[in-house]
Short mmCIF file of N, CA and C in Angstrom, two decimals:
data_model
loop_
_atom_site.label_atom_id
_atom_site.label_comp_id
_atom_site.label_asym_id
_atom_site.label_seq_id
_atom_site.Cartn_x
_atom_site.Cartn_y
_atom_site.Cartn_z
N MET V 135 1.63 -112.36 45.85
CA MET V 135 1.58 -111.56 44.70
C MET V 135 2.58 -110.42 44.71
N LYS V 136 2.54 -109.82 45.86
CA LYS V 136 3.27 -108.62 46.07
C LYS V 136 4.93 -109.00 45.75
N GLU V 137 5.28 -110.13 46.35
CA GLU V 137 6.45 -110.81 46.53
C GLU V 137 6.89 -110.92 45.00
N GLU V 138 6.03 -111.35 44.08
CA GLU V 138 6.38 -111.67 42.72
C GLU V 138 6.62 -110.30 42.08
N ALA V 139 5.84 -109.15 42.13
CA ALA V 139 5.97 -108.16 41.73
C ALA V 139 7.17 -107.42 42.08
N GLU V 140 7.66 -107.35 43.38
CA GLU V 140 8.91 -107.00 43.56
C GLU V 140 10.21 -107.78 42.95
N SER V 141 9.93 -108.99 43.14
CA SER V 141 10.88 -109.91 42.30
C SER V 141 11.09 -109.28 40.88
N ASP V 142 10.06 -109.36 40.05
CA ASP V 142 10.09 -109.01 38.66
C ASP V 142 10.85 -107.58 38.62
N ARG V 143 10.59 -106.62 39.71
CA ARG V 143 11.12 -105.37 39.77
C ARG V 143 12.55 -105.34 39.74
N ILE V 144 13.09 -106.18 40.70
CA ILE V 144 14.36 -106.36 40.98
C ILE V 144 15.28 -107.14 39.84
N LYS V 145 14.43 -108.11 39.11
CA LYS V 145 15.16 -108.73 37.85
C LYS V 145 15.21 -107.69 36.81
N LEU V 146 14.21 -107.05 36.46
CA LEU V 146 14.37 -105.80 35.54
C LEU V 146 15.35 -104.88 35.69
N SER V 147 15.64 -104.52 36.96
CA SER V 147 16.41 -103.37 37.36
C SER V 147 17.89 -103.99 37.11
N ALA V 148 18.14 -105.10 37.34
CA ALA V 148 19.52 -105.90 37.23
C ALA V 148 19.74 -105.85 36.01
N SER V 149 18.92 -106.63 35.18
CA SER V 149 19.09 -106.78 33.64
C SER V 149 19.38 -105.59 32.97
N GLU V 150 18.89 -104.47 33.34
CA GLU V 150 18.97 -102.92 32.86
C GLU V 150 20.45 -102.51 33.02
N SER V 151 20.77 -102.88 34.33
CA SER V 151 22.07 -102.39 34.76
C SER V 151 23.17 -103.25 34.05
N MET V 152 23.08 -104.50 33.99
CA MET V 152 23.77 -105.41 33.24
C MET V 152 24.04 -104.81 31.84
N GLU V 153 22.73 -104.62 31.12
CA GLU V 153 22.80 -104.40 29.83
C GLU V 153 23.78 -103.09 29.54
N ALA V 154 23.60 -102.22 30.40
CA ALA V 154 24.26 -100.92 30.44
C ALA V 154 25.80 -101.04 30.68
N TYR V 155 26.14 -101.85 31.54
CA TYR V 155 27.37 -102.33 31.75
C TYR V 155 28.24 -102.82 30.26
N ARG V 156 27.50 -104.02 29.89
CA ARG V 156 28.03 -104.47 28.62
C ARG V 156 28.01 -103.76 27.51
N ALA V 157 27.24 -102.65 27.57
CA ALA V 157 27.23 -101.52 26.27
C ALA V 157 28.21 -100.74 26.63
N GLY V 158 29.00 -100.45 27.56
CA GLY V 158 30.14 -99.72 27.70
C GLY V 158 29.46 -98.31 28.41
N LYS V 159 28.23 -98.65 29.00
CA LYS V 159 27.82 -97.50 29.50
C LYS V 159 28.29 -97.18 30.97
N GLY V 160 28.80 -96.31 31.70
CA GLY V 160 29.06 -95.98 32.85
C GLY V 160 30.46 -96.77 33.39
N THR V 161 31.19 -96.88 32.20
CA THR V 161 32.44 -97.28 32.35
C THR V 161 33.25 -96.27 32.79
N TYR V 162 34.63 -96.69 33.30
CA TYR V 162 35.67 -95.67 33.68
C TYR V 162 36.25 -95.19 32.61
N LEU V 163 36.53 -93.91 32.25
CA LEU V 163 36.97 -93.43 31.23
C LEU V 163 38.27 -92.76 31.73
N GLY V 164 38.76 -92.56 32.88
CA GLY V 164 39.76 -91.77 33.16
C GLY V 164 40.09 -91.75 34.52
N HIS V 165 41.11 -91.03 35.00
CA HIS V 165 41.37 -90.97 36.34
C HIS V 165 41.84 -89.54 36.68
N SER V 166 41.91 -89.18 37.85
CA SER V 166 42.21 -87.93 38.40
C SER V 166 43.49 -87.67 38.95
N VAL V 167 44.00 -86.54 38.21
CA VAL V 167 45.66 -86.14 38.63
C VAL V 167 45.35 -84.73 39.24
N GLY V 168 45.70 -84.73 40.69
CA GLY V 168 45.26 -83.39 41.03
C GLY V 168 43.72 -83.22 41.02
N ASN V 169 43.41 -81.94 40.48
CA ASN V 169 42.12 -81.59 40.21
C ASN V 169 41.59 -81.73 38.81
N LYS V 170 42.54 -82.51 38.12
CA LYS V 170 42.17 -82.65 36.77
C LYS V 170 41.98 -84.15 36.38
N VAL V 171 40.77 -84.29 35.54
CA VAL V 171 40.63 -85.76 35.11
C VAL V 171 41.33 -86.10 33.77
N VAL V 172 42.27 -87.00 33.78
CA VAL V 172 42.84 -87.39 32.72
C VAL V 172 42.33 -88.65 31.97
N TRP V 173 41.96 -88.36 30.76
CA TRP V 173 41.09 -89.29 30.07
C TRP V 173 41.95 -90.48 29.30
N ARG V 174 41.42 -91.82 29.53
CA ARG V 174 42.29 -92.92 29.06
C ARG V 174 41.34 -93.53 28.13
N PRO V 175 41.54 -93.32 26.75
CA PRO V 175 40.56 -94.03 25.74
C PRO V 175 40.98 -95.42 25.80
N ASP V 176 42.20 -95.83 25.98
CA ASP V 176 42.61 -97.31 26.03
C ASP V 176 41.82 -97.94 26.91
N LEU V 177 41.78 -97.21 28.26
CA LEU V 177 41.21 -97.92 29.38
C LEU V 177 39.67 -98.00 29.11
N TYR V 178 39.14 -97.35 28.27
CA TYR V 178 37.53 -97.32 28.00
C TYR V 178 37.30 -98.57 27.10
N ALA V 179 38.44 -98.64 25.98
CA ALA V 179 38.12 -99.77 25.13
C ALA V 179 38.45 -100.88 25.69
N GLN V 180 39.47 -101.00 26.62
CA GLN V 180 39.73 -102.33 27.58
C GLN V 180 38.40 -102.61 28.13
N GLN V 181 37.85 -101.71 28.54
CA GLN V 181 36.65 -102.20 29.70
C GLN V 181 35.36 -102.46 28.95
N ILE V 182 35.36 -101.74 27.61
CA ILE V 182 34.01 -102.34 26.93
C ILE V 182 34.29 -103.70 26.62
N SER V 183 35.59 -103.80 26.21
CA SER V 183 35.85 -105.41 25.57
C SER V 183 35.72 -106.43 26.64
N GLU V 184 36.12 -106.09 28.09
CA GLU V 184 35.82 -107.17 29.01
C GLU V 184 34.60 -107.30 29.49
N ALA V 185 33.57 -105.95 29.34
CA ALA V 185 32.28 -106.22 29.69
C ALA V 185 31.46 -107.16 28.82
N ARG V 186 32.04 -106.88 27.49
CA ARG V 186 31.30 -107.72 26.38
C ARG V 186 31.51 -109.27 26.37
N ALA V 187 32.76 -109.51 26.66
CA ALA V 187 33.34 -110.78 26.96
C ALA V 187 32.95 -111.29 27.93
N SER V 188 32.49 -110.93 29.05
CA SER V 188 31.78 -111.36 30.09
C SER V 188 30.57 -112.03 30.01
N ARG V 189 29.85 -111.48 29.10
CA ARG V 189 28.51 -112.18 28.75
C ARG V 189 28.87 -113.55 28.02
N TYR V 190 29.83 -113.65 27.31
CA TYR V 190 29.99 -115.21 26.53
C TYR V 190 30.73 -115.98 27.57
N GLU V 191 31.72 -115.38 28.40
CA GLU V 191 32.33 -116.43 29.45
C GLU V 191 31.38 -116.77 30.51
N TYR V 192 30.49 -116.18 31.11
CA TYR V 192 29.26 -116.71 31.69
C TYR V 192 28.82 -117.95 31.33
N TYR V 193 28.19 -117.87 29.96
CA TYR V 193 27.62 -119.00 29.25
C TYR V 193 28.86 -120.23 28.94
N ALA V 194 29.86 -119.94 28.66
CA ALA V 194 30.85 -120.78 28.22
C ALA V 194 31.27 -121.55 29.56
N ASN V 195 31.17 -121.03 30.77
CA ASN V 195 31.46 -121.72 32.11
C ASN V 195 30.38 -122.21 32.39
N MET V 196 29.05 -122.28 32.00
CA MET V 196 27.99 -122.68 32.71
C MET V 196 28.14 -124.05 32.14
N SER V 197 27.74 -125.27 33.31
CA SER V 197 27.36 -126.71 32.88
C SER V 197 25.78 -126.94 32.53
N GLY V 198 25.72 -127.76 31.64
CA GLY V 198 24.38 -128.06 31.23
C GLY V 198 23.81 -127.04 30.00
N PRO V 199 22.34 -127.12 29.92
CA PRO V 199 21.91 -126.43 28.97
C PRO V 199 21.58 -125.09 29.58
N VAL V 200 21.37 -123.76 28.71
CA VAL V 200 21.04 -122.46 29.11
C VAL V 200 19.50 -122.44 28.92
N ASN V 201 18.84 -122.05 29.96
CA ASN V 201 17.28 -121.58 29.79
C ASN V 201 17.17 -120.05 30.31
N ILE V 202 16.93 -119.28 29.27
CA ILE V 202 16.80 -118.08 29.47
C ILE V 202 15.23 -117.73 29.63
N GLU V 203 14.68 -117.26 30.76
CA GLU V 203 13.25 -116.87 30.95
C GLU V 203 13.07 -115.48 31.19
N ALA V 204 12.22 -114.87 30.31
CA ALA V 204 11.91 -113.42 30.29
C ALA V 204 10.77 -113.22 31.32
N ILE V 205 10.70 -112.07 31.86
CA ILE V 205 9.64 -111.72 32.72
C ILE V 205 8.17 -111.60 32.04
N ASP V 206 7.25 -112.07 32.33
CA ASP V 206 6.10 -112.07 31.60
C ASP V 206 5.72 -110.63 31.43
N VAL V 207 5.29 -110.33 30.01
CA VAL V 207 5.16 -108.83 29.30
C VAL V 207 4.54 -107.92 30.33
N ASP V 208 3.16 -108.26 30.87
CA ASP V 208 2.45 -107.43 31.70
C ASP V 208 3.11 -107.20 32.94
N SER V 209 4.02 -108.25 33.46
CA SER V 209 4.70 -107.99 34.69
C SER V 209 5.83 -106.84 34.42
N ALA V 210 6.39 -107.24 33.42
CA ALA V 210 7.77 -106.25 33.01
C ALA V 210 7.12 -104.80 32.82
N VAL V 211 6.17 -104.61 32.14
CA VAL V 211 5.33 -103.16 31.89
C VAL V 211 5.22 -102.85 33.21
N THR V 212 4.54 -103.59 34.24
CA THR V 212 4.43 -103.11 35.64
C THR V 212 5.66 -102.57 36.29
N ALA V 213 6.48 -103.77 36.59
CA ALA V 213 7.56 -103.43 37.06
C ALA V 213 8.28 -102.22 36.33
N GLN V 214 8.53 -102.00 35.27
CA GLN V 214 9.29 -100.61 34.58
C GLN V 214 8.43 -99.30 34.98
N GLY V 215 7.29 -99.63 34.89
CA GLY V 215 6.51 -98.45 35.45
C GLY V 215 6.75 -98.16 36.91
N ASN V 216 6.96 -98.87 37.75
CA ASN V 216 7.00 -98.65 39.25
C ASN V 216 8.75 -98.21 39.46
N LEU V 217 9.41 -98.73 38.39
CA LEU V 217 10.89 -98.24 38.49
C LEU V 217 11.19 -96.79 38.07
N THR V 218 10.03 -96.41 37.05
CA THR V 218 10.41 -94.91 36.45
C THR V 218 9.17 -94.05 36.75
N GLY V 219 8.44 -94.35 37.33
CA GLY V 219 7.09 -93.54 37.46
C GLY V 219 6.36 -93.49 36.62
N GLY V 220 6.24 -94.70 35.80
CA GLY V 220 5.35 -94.68 34.74
C GLY V 220 6.03 -94.53 33.23
N ASP V 221 7.37 -94.16 33.16
CA ASP V 221 7.88 -94.23 31.79
C ASP V 221 8.37 -95.43 31.46
N LEU V 222 7.86 -95.85 30.28
CA LEU V 222 8.22 -97.31 29.77
C LEU V 222 9.31 -97.34 28.92
N LYS V 223 10.08 -96.14 28.38
CA LYS V 223 10.91 -96.25 27.48
C LYS V 223 12.32 -97.11 27.92
N ASN V 224 12.78 -97.50 28.88
CA ASN V 224 13.68 -98.32 29.46
C ASN V 224 13.38 -99.54 29.14
N LEU V 225 12.22 -100.16 28.57
CA LEU V 225 11.81 -101.49 28.26
C LEU V 225 12.84 -101.87 27.14
N SER V 226 13.00 -100.86 26.21
CA SER V 226 14.01 -101.38 25.20
C SER V 226 15.41 -101.80 25.64
N THR V 227 15.80 -101.35 26.95
CA THR V 227 17.25 -101.85 27.54
C THR V 227 16.86 -103.51 27.56
N TYR V 228 15.70 -103.40 28.47
CA TYR V 228 15.36 -105.09 28.70
C TYR V 228 15.51 -105.62 27.62
N ALA V 229 14.87 -105.33 26.59
CA ALA V 229 14.64 -106.07 25.18
C ALA V 229 16.14 -106.09 24.60
N ASP V 230 17.02 -105.24 24.70
CA ASP V 230 18.35 -105.41 24.13
C ASP V 230 19.10 -106.41 25.12
N TYR V 231 18.87 -106.36 26.50
CA TYR V 231 19.37 -107.36 27.26
C TYR V 231 19.24 -108.88 26.89
N LEU V 232 17.85 -109.25 26.60
CA LEU V 232 17.55 -110.30 26.26
C LEU V 232 17.93 -110.90 25.17
N ARG V 233 18.07 -109.96 24.04
CA ARG V 233 18.49 -110.12 22.69
C ARG V 233 19.89 -110.64 22.68
N ASN V 234 20.45 -109.92 23.54
CA ASN V 234 22.04 -110.03 23.55
C ASN V 234 22.47 -111.29 24.48
N GLU V 235 21.84 -111.71 25.30
CA GLU V 235 21.95 -112.82 26.27
C GLU V 235 21.78 -113.85 25.44
N VAL V 236 20.43 -114.03 24.79
CA VAL V 236 20.22 -115.23 23.99
C VAL V 236 21.24 -115.56 22.76
N ALA V 237 21.67 -113.97 22.19
CA ALA V 237 22.68 -114.34 21.25
C ALA V 237 23.99 -114.80 21.67
N ALA V 238 24.36 -114.42 22.80
CA ALA V 238 25.59 -114.99 23.42
C ALA V 238 25.58 -116.38 23.94
N ALA V 239 24.60 -116.67 24.66
CA ALA V 239 24.40 -118.19 24.93
C ALA V 239 24.32 -118.97 23.71
N THR V 240 23.56 -118.67 22.66
CA THR V 240 23.52 -119.45 21.53
C THR V 240 24.83 -119.64 20.71
N GLN V 241 25.51 -118.40 20.58
CA GLN V 241 26.82 -118.61 20.30
C GLN V 241 27.91 -119.63 21.00
N VAL V 242 27.72 -119.72 22.37
CA VAL V 242 28.46 -120.51 23.08
C VAL V 242 28.05 -122.08 22.99
N LYS V 243 26.77 -121.99 23.01
CA LYS V 243 25.93 -123.29 23.33
C LYS V 243 24.88 -123.22 22.12
N PRO V 244 25.17 -123.40 21.15
CA PRO V 244 23.81 -123.21 19.92
C PRO V 244 23.01 -124.54 20.15
N ASP V 245 23.39 -125.74 20.50
CA ASP V 245 22.05 -126.73 20.61
C ASP V 245 21.74 -126.90 22.03
N ALA V 246 22.00 -126.00 23.00
CA ALA V 246 21.74 -126.36 24.31
C ALA V 246 21.09 -125.00 24.89
N THR V 247 20.55 -124.13 23.91
CA THR V 247 19.98 -122.75 24.58
C THR V 247 18.31 -122.53 24.41
N THR V 248 17.60 -122.26 25.33
CA THR V 248 16.25 -122.08 25.01
C THR V 248 16.01 -120.94 25.93
N PHE V 249 15.17 -119.93 25.07
CA PHE V 249 14.54 -118.66 25.35
C PHE V 249 12.87 -119.01 25.87
N THR V 250 12.50 -118.65 26.85
CA THR V 250 10.82 -118.63 27.02
C THR V 250 10.46 -117.40 27.52
N GLY V 251 9.30 -116.81 26.76
CA GLY V 251 8.90 -115.56 27.22
C GLY V 251 7.31 -115.57 27.18
N ALA V 252 6.56 -115.05 27.82
CA ALA V 252 5.32 -115.09 27.90
C ALA V 252 4.58 -113.67 27.92
N TRP V 253 3.22 -113.92 27.65
CA TRP V 253 2.33 -112.56 27.56
C TRP V 253 1.10 -113.38 28.14
N GLY V 254 0.81 -113.20 29.22
CA GLY V 254 -0.54 -113.99 29.73
C GLY V 254 -0.18 -115.28 29.38
N LYS V 255 -1.19 -116.03 28.75
CA LYS V 255 -1.29 -117.52 28.40
C LYS V 255 -0.51 -117.94 27.04
N ASN V 256 -0.07 -116.73 26.42
CA ASN V 256 0.70 -116.93 25.00
C ASN V 256 2.23 -117.09 25.48
N VAL V 257 2.98 -118.09 25.01
CA VAL V 257 4.26 -118.42 25.25
C VAL V 257 5.10 -118.47 23.69
N THR V 258 6.35 -118.05 23.87
CA THR V 258 7.10 -118.17 22.82
C THR V 258 8.43 -118.59 23.26
N HIS V 259 9.16 -119.17 22.17
CA HIS V 259 10.59 -119.35 22.40
C HIS V 259 11.39 -118.68 21.49
N ASP V 260 10.82 -117.65 20.82
CA ASP V 260 11.62 -116.68 20.20
C ASP V 260 11.58 -115.39 20.84
N VAL V 261 13.02 -114.96 20.90
CA VAL V 261 13.15 -113.61 21.67
C VAL V 261 12.40 -112.58 20.89
N ASN V 262 12.82 -112.59 19.50
CA ASN V 262 12.26 -111.39 18.70
C ASN V 262 10.70 -111.29 18.87
N GLU V 263 10.00 -112.44 18.83
CA GLU V 263 8.63 -112.41 19.00
C GLU V 263 8.29 -111.70 20.38
N TYR V 264 9.04 -112.21 21.37
CA TYR V 264 8.56 -111.54 22.72
C TYR V 264 8.92 -110.14 22.94
N VAL V 265 10.18 -109.77 22.27
CA VAL V 265 10.45 -108.28 22.06
C VAL V 265 9.25 -107.58 21.54
N GLY V 266 8.96 -108.26 20.37
CA GLY V 266 7.68 -107.26 19.85
C GLY V 266 6.21 -107.27 20.52
N TRP V 267 6.11 -108.29 21.46
CA TRP V 267 5.10 -108.31 22.47
C TRP V 267 5.41 -107.14 23.49
N LEU V 268 6.73 -106.96 23.83
CA LEU V 268 6.95 -106.00 24.71
C LEU V 268 6.63 -104.74 24.21
N MET V 269 6.97 -104.38 23.01
CA MET V 269 6.88 -102.91 22.29
C MET V 269 5.36 -102.81 22.09
N GLN V 270 4.50 -103.91 21.65
CA GLN V 270 3.26 -103.69 21.63
C GLN V 270 2.53 -103.47 22.94
N ALA V 271 2.83 -103.81 24.00
CA ALA V 271 2.47 -103.71 25.38
C ALA V 271 2.52 -102.19 25.55
N VAL V 272 3.77 -101.80 25.50
CA VAL V 272 4.32 -100.30 25.75
C VAL V 272 3.31 -99.38 24.91
N GLN V 273 3.11 -99.85 23.67
CA GLN V 273 2.09 -98.84 23.03
C GLN V 273 0.71 -98.90 23.49
N GLN V 274 0.34 -100.01 23.98
CA GLN V 274 -1.09 -99.90 24.36
C GLN V 274 -1.11 -99.13 25.97
N LYS V 275 -0.14 -99.08 26.58
CA LYS V 275 0.00 -98.48 27.70
C LYS V 275 -0.12 -97.01 27.47
N SER V 276 0.65 -96.52 26.41
CA SER V 276 0.82 -95.06 26.25
C SER V 276 -0.16 -94.29 25.67
#
């Protein structure tokens, strides 16, 4: 059980980092020349474009069907609480990550993409329903 919780924490953290990268947060904006940073908007735009494209390329290069499985809602809430000391607002980043991954996979493989999310014994294949469950769980914990 402890190993499962640690695995969920790692998955959640990795998905939040990937979503931040693909949303253009934390990208390279410039370079140093002497003691001065020279901003390069062209590099910023290029990196955001590459980051967003990487989501689609991943699924385009995948053989076979795409199965996206979300962390159980209760486990996701617990993992987020452990990562942030109880602050659950970053679960919206996980929700964005899931929505964007499902959208990218569906665009590339419309007939071969499946999403599965659960909250206890309730299971859904609708990412929006799962995200609703996440937000409901956050409200219940607040």
